[in-house]
Backbone as ProteinMPNN parsed JSONL, in Angstrom:
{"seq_chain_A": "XXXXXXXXXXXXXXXXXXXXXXXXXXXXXXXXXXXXXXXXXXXXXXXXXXXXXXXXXXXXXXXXXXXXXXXXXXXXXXXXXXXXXXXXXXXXXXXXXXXXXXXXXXXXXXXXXXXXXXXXXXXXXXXXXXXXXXXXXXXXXXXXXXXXXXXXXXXXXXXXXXXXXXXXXXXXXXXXXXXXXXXXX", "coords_chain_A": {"N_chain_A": [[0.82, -1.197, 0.0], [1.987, 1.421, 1.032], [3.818, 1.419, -1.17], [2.171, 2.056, -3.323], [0.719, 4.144, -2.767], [3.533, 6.255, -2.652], [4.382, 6.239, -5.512], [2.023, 7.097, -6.436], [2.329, 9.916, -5.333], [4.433, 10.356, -6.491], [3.989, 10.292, -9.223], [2.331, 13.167, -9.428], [3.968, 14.774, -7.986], [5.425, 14.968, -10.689], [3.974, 15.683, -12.236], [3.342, 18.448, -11.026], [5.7, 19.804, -10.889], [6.445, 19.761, -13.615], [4.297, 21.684, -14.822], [4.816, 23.892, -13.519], [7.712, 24.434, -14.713], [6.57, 24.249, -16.995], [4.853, 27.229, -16.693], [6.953, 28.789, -16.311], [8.893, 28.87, -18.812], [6.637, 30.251, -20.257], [5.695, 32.426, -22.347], [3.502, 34.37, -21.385], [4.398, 34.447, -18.673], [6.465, 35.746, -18.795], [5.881, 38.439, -19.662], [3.958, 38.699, -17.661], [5.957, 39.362, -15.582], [7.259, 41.527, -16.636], [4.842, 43.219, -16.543], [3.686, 43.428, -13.747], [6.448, 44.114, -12.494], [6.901, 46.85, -13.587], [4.418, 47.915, -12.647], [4.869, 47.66, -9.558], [6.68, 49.824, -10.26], [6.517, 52.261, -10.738], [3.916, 52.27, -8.279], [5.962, 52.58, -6.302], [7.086, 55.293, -7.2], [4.899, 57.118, -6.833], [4.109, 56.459, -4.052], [5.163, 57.937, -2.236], [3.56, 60.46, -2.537], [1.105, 59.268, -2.219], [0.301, 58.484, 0.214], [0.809, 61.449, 1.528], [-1.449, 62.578, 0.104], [-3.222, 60.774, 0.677], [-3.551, 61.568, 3.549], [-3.97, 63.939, 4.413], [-6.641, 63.84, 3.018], [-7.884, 62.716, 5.187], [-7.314, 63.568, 7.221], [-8.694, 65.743, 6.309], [-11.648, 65.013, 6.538], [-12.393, 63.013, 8.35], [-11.937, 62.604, 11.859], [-11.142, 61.733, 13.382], [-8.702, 60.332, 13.979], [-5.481, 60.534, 16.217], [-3.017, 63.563, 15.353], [-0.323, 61.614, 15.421], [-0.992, 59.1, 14.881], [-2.261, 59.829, 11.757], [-0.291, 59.826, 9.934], [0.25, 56.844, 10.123], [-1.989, 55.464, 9.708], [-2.91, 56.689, 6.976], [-0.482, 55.196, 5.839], [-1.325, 52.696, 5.399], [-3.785, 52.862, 4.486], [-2.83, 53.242, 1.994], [-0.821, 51.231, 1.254], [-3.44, 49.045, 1.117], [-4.846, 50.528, -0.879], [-3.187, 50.385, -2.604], [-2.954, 47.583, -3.268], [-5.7, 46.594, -3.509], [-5.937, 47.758, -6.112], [-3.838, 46.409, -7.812], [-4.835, 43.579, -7.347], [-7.19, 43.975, -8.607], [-5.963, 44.349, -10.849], [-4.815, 41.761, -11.53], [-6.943, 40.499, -11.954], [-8.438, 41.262, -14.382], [-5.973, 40.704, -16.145], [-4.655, 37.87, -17.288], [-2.096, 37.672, -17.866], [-1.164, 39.303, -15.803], [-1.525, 37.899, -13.258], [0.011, 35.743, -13.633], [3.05, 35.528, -12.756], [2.372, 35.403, -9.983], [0.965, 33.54, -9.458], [2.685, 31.17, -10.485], [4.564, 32.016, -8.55], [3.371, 31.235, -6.463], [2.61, 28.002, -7.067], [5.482, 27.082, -6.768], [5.936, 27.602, -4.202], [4.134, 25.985, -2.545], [4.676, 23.546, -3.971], [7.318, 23.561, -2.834], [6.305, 23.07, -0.072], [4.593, 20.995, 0.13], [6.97, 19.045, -0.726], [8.255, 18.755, 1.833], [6.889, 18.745, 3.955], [6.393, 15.712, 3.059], [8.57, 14.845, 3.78], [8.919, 15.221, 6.103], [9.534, 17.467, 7.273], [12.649, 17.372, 6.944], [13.774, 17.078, 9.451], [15.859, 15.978, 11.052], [16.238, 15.803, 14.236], [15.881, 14.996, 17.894], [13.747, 16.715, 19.406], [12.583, 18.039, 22.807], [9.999, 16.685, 24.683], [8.979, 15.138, 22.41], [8.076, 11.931, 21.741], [9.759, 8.655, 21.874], [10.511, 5.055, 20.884], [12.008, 3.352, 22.691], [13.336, 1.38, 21.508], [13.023, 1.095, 18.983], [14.605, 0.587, 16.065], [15.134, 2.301, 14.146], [16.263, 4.768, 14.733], [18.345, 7.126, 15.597], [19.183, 6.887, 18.311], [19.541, 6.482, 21.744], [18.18, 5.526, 25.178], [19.161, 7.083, 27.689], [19.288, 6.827, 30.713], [18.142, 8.627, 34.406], [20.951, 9.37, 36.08], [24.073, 8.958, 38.485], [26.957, 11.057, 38.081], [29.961, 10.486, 38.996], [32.574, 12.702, 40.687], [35.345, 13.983, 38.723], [38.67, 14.328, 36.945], [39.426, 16.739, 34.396], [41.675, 16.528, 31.336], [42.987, 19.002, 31.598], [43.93, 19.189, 34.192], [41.356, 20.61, 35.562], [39.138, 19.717, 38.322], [36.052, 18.171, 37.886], [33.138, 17.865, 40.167], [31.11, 15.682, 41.56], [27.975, 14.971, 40.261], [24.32, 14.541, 39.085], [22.564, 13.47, 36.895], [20.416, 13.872, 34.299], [18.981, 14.953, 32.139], [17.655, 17.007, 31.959], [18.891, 19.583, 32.28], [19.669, 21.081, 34.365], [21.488, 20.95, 36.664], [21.042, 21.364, 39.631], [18.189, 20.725, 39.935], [17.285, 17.327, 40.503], [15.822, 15.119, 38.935], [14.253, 12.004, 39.155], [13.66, 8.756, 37.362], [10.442, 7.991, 37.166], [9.864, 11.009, 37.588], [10.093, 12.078, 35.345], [12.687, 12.068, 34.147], [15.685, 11.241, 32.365], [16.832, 10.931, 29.147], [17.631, 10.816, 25.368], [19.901, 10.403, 23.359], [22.222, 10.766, 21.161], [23.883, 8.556, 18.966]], "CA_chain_A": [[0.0, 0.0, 0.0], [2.833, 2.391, 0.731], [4.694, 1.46, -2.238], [1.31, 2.021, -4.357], [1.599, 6.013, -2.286], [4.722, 6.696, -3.345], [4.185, 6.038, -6.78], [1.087, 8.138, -6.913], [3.19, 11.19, -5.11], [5.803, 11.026, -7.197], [3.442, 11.071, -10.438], [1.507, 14.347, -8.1], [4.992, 15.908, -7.991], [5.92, 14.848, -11.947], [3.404, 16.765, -13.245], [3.446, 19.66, -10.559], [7.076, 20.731, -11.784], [5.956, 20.068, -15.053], [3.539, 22.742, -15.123], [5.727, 25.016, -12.785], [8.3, 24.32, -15.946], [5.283, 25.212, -18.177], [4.283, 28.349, -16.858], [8.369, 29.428, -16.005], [9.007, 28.919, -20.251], [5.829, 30.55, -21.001], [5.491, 34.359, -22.511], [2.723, 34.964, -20.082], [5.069, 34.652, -17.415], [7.648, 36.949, -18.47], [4.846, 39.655, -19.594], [3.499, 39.346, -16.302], [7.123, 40.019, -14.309], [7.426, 43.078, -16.824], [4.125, 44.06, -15.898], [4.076, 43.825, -12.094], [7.511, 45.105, -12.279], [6.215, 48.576, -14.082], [3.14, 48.52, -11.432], [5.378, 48.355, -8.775], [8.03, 50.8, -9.49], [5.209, 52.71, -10.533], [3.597, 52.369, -7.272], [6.896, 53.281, -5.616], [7.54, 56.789, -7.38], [3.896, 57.468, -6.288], [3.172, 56.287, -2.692], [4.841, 58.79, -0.94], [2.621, 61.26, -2.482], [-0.123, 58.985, -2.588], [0.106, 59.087, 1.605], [0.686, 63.038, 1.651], [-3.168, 63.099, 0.148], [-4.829, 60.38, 2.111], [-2.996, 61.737, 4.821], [-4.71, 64.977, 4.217], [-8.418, 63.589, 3.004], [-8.636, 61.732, 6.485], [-7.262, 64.766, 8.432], [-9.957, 67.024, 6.727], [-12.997, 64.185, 6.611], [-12.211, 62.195, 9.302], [-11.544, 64.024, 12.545], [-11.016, 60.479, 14.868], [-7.157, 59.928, 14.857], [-4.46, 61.616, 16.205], [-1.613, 63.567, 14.613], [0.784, 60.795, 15.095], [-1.556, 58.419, 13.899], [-2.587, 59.875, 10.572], [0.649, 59.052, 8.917], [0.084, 55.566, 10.258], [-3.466, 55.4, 8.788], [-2.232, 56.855, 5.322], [0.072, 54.976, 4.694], [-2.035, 51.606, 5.434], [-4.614, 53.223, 3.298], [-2.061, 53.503, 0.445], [-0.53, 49.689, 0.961], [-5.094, 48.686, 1.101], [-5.312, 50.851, -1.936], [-2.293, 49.485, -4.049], [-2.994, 45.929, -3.574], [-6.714, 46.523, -4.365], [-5.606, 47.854, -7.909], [-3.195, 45.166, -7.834], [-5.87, 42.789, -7.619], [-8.146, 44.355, -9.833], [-5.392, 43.873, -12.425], [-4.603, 40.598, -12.098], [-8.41, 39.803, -12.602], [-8.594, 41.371, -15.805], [-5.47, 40.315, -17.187], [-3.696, 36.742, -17.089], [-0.52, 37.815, -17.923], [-0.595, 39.957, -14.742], [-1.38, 37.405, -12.495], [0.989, 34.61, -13.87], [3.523, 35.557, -11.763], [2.087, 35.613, -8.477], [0.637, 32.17, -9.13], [4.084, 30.761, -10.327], [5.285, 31.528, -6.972], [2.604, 30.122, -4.785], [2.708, 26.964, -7.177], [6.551, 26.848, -5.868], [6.131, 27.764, -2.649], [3.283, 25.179, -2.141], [5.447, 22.255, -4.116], [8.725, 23.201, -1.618], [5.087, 22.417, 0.871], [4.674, 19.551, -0.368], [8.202, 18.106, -0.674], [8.893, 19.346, 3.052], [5.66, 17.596, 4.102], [6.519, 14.667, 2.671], [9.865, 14.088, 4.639], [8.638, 15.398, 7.828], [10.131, 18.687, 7.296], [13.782, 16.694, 7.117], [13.953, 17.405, 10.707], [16.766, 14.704, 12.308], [16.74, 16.08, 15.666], [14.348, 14.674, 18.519], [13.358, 17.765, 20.276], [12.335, 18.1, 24.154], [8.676, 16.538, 24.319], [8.622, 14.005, 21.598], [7.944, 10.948, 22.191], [10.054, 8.036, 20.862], [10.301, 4.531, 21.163], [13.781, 2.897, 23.04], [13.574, 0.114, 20.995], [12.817, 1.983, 17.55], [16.04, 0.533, 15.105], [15.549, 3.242, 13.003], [16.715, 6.346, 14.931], [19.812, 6.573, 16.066], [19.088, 7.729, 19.525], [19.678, 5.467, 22.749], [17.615, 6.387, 25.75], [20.049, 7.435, 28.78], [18.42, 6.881, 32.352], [19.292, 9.542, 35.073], [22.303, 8.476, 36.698], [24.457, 9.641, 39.061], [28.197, 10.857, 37.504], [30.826, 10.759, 40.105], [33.817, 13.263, 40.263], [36.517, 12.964, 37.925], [39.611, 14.861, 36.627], [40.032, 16.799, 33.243], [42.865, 16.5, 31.207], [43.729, 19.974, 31.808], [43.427, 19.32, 35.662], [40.573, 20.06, 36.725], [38.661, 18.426, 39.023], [34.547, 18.511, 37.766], [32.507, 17.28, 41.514], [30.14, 14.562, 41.083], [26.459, 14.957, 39.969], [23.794, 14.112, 39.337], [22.83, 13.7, 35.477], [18.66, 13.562, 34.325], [18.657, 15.344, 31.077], [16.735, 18.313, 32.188], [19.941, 20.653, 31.834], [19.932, 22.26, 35.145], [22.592, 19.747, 38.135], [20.567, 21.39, 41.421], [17.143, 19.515, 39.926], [17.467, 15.875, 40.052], [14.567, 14.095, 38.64], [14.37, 10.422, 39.044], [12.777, 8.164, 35.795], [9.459, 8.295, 37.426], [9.717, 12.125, 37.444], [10.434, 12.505, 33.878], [13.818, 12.12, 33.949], [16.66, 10.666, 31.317], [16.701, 11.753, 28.428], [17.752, 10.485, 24.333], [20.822, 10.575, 23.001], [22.706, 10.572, 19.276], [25.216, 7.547, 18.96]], "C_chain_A": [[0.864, 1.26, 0.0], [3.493, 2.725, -0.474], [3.392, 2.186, -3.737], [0.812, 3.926, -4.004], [2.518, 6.784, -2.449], [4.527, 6.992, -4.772], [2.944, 7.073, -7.109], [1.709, 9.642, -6.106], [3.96, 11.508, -5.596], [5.107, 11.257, -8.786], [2.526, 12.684, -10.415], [2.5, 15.317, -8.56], [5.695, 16.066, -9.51], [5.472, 16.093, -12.184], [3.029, 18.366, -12.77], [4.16, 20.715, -11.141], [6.732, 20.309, -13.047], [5.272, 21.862, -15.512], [3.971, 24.273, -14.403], [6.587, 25.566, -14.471], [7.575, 25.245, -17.13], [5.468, 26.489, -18.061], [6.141, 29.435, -16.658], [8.744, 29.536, -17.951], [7.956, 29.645, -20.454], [5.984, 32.435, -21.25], [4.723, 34.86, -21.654], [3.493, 35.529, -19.318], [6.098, 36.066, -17.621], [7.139, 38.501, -18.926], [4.458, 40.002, -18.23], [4.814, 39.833, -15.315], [7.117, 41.433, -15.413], [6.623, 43.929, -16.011], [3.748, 44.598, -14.675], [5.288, 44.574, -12.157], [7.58, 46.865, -12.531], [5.173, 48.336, -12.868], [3.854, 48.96, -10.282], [6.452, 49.648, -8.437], [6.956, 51.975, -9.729], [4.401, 53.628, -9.144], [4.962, 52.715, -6.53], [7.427, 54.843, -5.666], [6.326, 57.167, -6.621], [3.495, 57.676, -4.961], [3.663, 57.249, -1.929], [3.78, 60.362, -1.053], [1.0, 60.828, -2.125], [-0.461, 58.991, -0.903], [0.101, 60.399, 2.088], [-1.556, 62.823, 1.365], [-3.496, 62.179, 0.764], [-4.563, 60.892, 3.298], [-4.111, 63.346, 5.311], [-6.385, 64.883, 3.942], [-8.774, 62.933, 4.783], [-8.722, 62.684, 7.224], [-8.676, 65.867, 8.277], [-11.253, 66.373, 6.784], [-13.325, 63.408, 7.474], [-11.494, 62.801, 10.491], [-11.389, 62.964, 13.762], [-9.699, 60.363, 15.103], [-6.443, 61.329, 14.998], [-3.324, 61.905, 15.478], [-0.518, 62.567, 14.215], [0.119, 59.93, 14.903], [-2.29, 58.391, 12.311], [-1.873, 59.292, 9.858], [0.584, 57.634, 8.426], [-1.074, 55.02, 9.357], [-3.479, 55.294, 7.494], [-2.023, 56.142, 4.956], [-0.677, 53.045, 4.885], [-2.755, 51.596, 4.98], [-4.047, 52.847, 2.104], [-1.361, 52.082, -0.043], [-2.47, 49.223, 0.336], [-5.107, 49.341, -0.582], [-4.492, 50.087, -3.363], [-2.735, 47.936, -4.103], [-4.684, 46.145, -4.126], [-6.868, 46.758, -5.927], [-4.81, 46.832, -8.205], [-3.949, 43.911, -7.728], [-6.788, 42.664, -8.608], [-7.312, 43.489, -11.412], [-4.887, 42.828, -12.949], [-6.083, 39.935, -12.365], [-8.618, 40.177, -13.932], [-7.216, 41.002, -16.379], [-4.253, 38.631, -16.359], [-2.156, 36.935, -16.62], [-0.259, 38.392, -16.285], [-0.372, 38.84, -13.624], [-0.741, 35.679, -12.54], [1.865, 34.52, -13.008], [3.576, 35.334, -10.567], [1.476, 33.726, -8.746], [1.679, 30.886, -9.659], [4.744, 30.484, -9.035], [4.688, 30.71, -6.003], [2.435, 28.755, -5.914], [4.124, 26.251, -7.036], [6.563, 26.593, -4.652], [4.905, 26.087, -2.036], [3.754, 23.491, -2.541], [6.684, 22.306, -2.803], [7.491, 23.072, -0.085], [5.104, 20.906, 1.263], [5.464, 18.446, -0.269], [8.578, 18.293, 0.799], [7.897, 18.696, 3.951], [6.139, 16.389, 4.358], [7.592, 13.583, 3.273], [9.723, 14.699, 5.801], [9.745, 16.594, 7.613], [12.405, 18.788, 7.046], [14.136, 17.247, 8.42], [14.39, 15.91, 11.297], [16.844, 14.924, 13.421], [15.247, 15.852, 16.326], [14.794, 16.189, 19.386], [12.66, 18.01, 21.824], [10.857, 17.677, 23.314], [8.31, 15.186, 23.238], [9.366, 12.826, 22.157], [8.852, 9.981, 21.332], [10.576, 6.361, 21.627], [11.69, 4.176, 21.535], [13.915, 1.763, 22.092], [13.263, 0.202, 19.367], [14.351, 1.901, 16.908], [16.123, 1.602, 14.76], [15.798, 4.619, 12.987], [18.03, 5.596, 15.789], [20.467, 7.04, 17.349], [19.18, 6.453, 20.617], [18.977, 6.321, 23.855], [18.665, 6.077, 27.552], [18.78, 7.786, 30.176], [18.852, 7.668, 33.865], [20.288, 8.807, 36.148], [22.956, 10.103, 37.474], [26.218, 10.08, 38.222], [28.963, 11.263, 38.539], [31.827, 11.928, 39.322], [34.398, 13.067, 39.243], [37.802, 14.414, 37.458], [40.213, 15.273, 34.793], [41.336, 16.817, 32.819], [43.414, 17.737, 31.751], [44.055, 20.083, 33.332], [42.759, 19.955, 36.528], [39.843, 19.779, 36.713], [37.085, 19.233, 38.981], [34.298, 17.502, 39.431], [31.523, 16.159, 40.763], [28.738, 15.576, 40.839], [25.501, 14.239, 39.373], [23.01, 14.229, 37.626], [21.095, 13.228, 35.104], [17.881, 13.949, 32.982], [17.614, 16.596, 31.279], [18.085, 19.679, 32.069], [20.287, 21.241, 33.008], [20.544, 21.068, 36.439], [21.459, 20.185, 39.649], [18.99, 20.568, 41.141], [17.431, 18.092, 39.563], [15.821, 14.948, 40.071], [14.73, 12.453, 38.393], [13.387, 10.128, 37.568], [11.09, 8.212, 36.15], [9.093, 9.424, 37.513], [9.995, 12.849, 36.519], [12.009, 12.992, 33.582], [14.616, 10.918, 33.219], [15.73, 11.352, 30.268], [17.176, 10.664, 26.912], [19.066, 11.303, 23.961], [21.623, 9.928, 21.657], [23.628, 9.343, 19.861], [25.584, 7.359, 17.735]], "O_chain_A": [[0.638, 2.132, -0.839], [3.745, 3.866, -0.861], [3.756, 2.652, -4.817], [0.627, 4.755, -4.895], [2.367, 8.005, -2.4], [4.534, 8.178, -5.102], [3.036, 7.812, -8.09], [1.224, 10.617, -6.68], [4.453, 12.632, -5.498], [5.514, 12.165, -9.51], [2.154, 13.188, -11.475], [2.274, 16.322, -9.234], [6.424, 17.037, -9.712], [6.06, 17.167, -12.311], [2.624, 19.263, -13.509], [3.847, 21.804, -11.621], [7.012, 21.328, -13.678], [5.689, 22.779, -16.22], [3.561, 25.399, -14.685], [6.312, 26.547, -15.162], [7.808, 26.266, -17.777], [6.074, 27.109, -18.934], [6.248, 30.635, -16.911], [8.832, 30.724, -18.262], [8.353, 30.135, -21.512], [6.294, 33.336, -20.471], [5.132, 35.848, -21.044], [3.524, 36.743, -19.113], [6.356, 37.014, -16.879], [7.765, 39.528, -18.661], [4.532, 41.107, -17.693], [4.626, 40.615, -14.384], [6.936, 42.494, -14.815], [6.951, 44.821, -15.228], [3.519, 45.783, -14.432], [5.194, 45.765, -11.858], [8.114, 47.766, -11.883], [5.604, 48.982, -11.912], [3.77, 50.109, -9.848], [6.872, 50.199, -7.419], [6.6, 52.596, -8.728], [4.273, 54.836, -8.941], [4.593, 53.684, -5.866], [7.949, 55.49, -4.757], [6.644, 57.643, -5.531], [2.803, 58.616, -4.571], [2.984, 57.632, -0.977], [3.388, 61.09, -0.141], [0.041, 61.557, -1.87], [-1.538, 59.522, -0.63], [-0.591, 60.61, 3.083], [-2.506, 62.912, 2.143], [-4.241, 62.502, 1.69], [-5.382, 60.673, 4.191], [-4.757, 63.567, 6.335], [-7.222, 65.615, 4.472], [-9.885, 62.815, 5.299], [-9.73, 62.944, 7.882], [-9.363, 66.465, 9.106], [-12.158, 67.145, 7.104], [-14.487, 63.005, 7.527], [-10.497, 63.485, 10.261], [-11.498, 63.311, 14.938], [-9.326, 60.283, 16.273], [-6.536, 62.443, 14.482], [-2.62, 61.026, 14.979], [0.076, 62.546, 13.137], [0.973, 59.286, 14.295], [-2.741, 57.389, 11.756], [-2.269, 58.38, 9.131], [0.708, 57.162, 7.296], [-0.937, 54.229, 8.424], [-3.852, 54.323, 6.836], [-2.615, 55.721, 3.962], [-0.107, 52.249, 4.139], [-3.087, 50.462, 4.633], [-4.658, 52.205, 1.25], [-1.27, 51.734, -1.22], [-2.648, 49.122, -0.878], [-5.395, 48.547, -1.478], [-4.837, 49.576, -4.429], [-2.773, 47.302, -5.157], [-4.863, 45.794, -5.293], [-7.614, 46.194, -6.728], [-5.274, 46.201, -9.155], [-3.3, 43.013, -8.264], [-7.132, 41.687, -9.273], [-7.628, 42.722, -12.322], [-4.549, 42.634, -14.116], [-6.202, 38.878, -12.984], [-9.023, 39.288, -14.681], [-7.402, 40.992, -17.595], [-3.503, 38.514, -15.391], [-1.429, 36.613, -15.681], [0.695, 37.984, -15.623], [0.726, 38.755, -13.074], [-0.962, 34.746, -11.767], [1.784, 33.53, -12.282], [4.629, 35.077, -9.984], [1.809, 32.86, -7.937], [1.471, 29.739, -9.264], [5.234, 29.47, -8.539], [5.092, 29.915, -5.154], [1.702, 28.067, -5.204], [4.157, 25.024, -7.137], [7.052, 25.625, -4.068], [5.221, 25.353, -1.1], [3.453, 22.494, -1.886], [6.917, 21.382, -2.023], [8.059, 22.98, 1.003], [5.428, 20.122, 2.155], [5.138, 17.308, 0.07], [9.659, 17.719, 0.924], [8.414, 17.99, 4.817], [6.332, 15.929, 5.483], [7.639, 12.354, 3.322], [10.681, 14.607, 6.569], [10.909, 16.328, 7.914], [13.161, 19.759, 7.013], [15.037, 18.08, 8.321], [13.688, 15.025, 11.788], [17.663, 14.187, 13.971], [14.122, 16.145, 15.923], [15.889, 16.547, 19.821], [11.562, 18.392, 21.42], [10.5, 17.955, 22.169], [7.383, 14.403, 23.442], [10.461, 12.642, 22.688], [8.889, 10.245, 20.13], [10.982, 6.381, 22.788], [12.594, 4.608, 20.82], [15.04, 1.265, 22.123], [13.332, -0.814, 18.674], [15.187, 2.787, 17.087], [17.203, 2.156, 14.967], [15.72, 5.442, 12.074], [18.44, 4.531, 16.25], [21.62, 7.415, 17.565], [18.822, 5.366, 20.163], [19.005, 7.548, 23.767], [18.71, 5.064, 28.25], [17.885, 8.602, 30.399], [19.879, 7.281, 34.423], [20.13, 7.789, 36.821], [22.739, 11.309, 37.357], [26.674, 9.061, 37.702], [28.726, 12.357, 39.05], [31.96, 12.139, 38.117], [34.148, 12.025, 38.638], [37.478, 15.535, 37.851], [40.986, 14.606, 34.105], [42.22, 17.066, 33.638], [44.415, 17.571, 32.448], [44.479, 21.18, 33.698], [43.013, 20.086, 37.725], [39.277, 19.429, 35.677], [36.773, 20.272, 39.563], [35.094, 16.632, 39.786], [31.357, 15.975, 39.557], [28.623, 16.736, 41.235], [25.864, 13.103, 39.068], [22.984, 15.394, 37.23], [20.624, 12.248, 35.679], [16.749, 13.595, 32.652], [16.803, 16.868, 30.394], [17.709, 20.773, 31.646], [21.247, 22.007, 32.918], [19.693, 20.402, 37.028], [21.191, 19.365, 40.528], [18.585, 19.831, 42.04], [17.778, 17.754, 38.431], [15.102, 14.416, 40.916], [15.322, 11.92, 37.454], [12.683, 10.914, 36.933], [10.424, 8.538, 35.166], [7.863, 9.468, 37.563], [10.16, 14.065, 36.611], [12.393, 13.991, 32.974], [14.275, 9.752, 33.423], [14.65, 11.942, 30.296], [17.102, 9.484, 27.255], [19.266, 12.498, 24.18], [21.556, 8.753, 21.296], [23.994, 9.252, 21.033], [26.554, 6.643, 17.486]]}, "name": "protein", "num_of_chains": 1, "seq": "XXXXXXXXXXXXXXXXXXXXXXXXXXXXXXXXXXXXXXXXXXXXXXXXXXXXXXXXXXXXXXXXXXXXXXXXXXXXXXXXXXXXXXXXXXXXXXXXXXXXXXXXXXXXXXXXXXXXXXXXXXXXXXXXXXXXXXXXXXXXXXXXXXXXXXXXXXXXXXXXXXXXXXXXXXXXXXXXXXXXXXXXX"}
């Protein structure tokens, strides 16, 4: 059954990047980065005037915020207003909104593939659970113990303690108090 899952995820992800492929070769696509690219620089020579006037229609029509919040207002008006034309214009034209759906059919395959392997996350993390007897990690589970004294090479002398996997020597938690811990080998 797994093997018959695989096989249908990997024909899932064939034809994903296929059509990623597709729309990355296609003229659409590179009409639509011109054209966003003109909207936004566009929208960049513009917005700081385009916050001067809402900044000014709110102050003389709207009489609720304060001074040091108009600016704020403005210019959250003027982001609200660009993306609404920015919306508008990828509804009427393809080309515009090729781009933007290029990326989220990337961003949603590197989803997908990241998904798929459990984020490739090798490290057990505080909290997860895992089995001592589980071949297939490469973790051994260490039971708290006591570690006597002993003498570094450089000479010196660490005291004994008391070892539990909680990180901190003055708490000593026994195995019934959620103590030991997992360890790489």
């Amino acid at each position: 059954m797994s093997i018959l899952f695989g096989i249908l995820i990997a024909i899932i992800l064939y034809f994903r990047i296929k059509r990623i492929i597709k729309i990355f070769f296609s003229l659409r696509f590179w009409l639509g980065l011109v054209l966003n690219g003109a909207f936004f620089y566009i929208v960049s020579l513009f917005f700081s005037d385009m916050v001067e006037t809402l900044s000014y229609y709110i102050d003389k029509y709207i009489h609720y915020f304060a001074i040091e919040d108009l600016d704020f207002v403005a210019m959250i008006s003027a982001y609200a207003l660009c993306f609404i034309v920015w919306v508008f214009l990828c509804n009427k034209s393809k080309a515009f909104a090729t781009p933007f759906i290029f990326v989220l059919s990337v961003v949603t395959l590197g989803l997908v593939i990241f998904n798929i392997s459990d984020g490739f996350d090798s490290s057990f993390e505080d909290g997860d659970n895992y089995d001592s007897n589980d071949s297939s990690s490469n973790q051994t589970w260490i039971d708290p113990h006591e570690v006597r004294g002993y003498e570094r090479s450089d000479g010196t002398y660490v005291e004994s303690y008391y070892r539990d996997g909680d990180g901190n020597t003055n708490i000593n938690r026994g195995l019934d108090e959620g103590g030991g811990y997992y360890r790489k080998y």
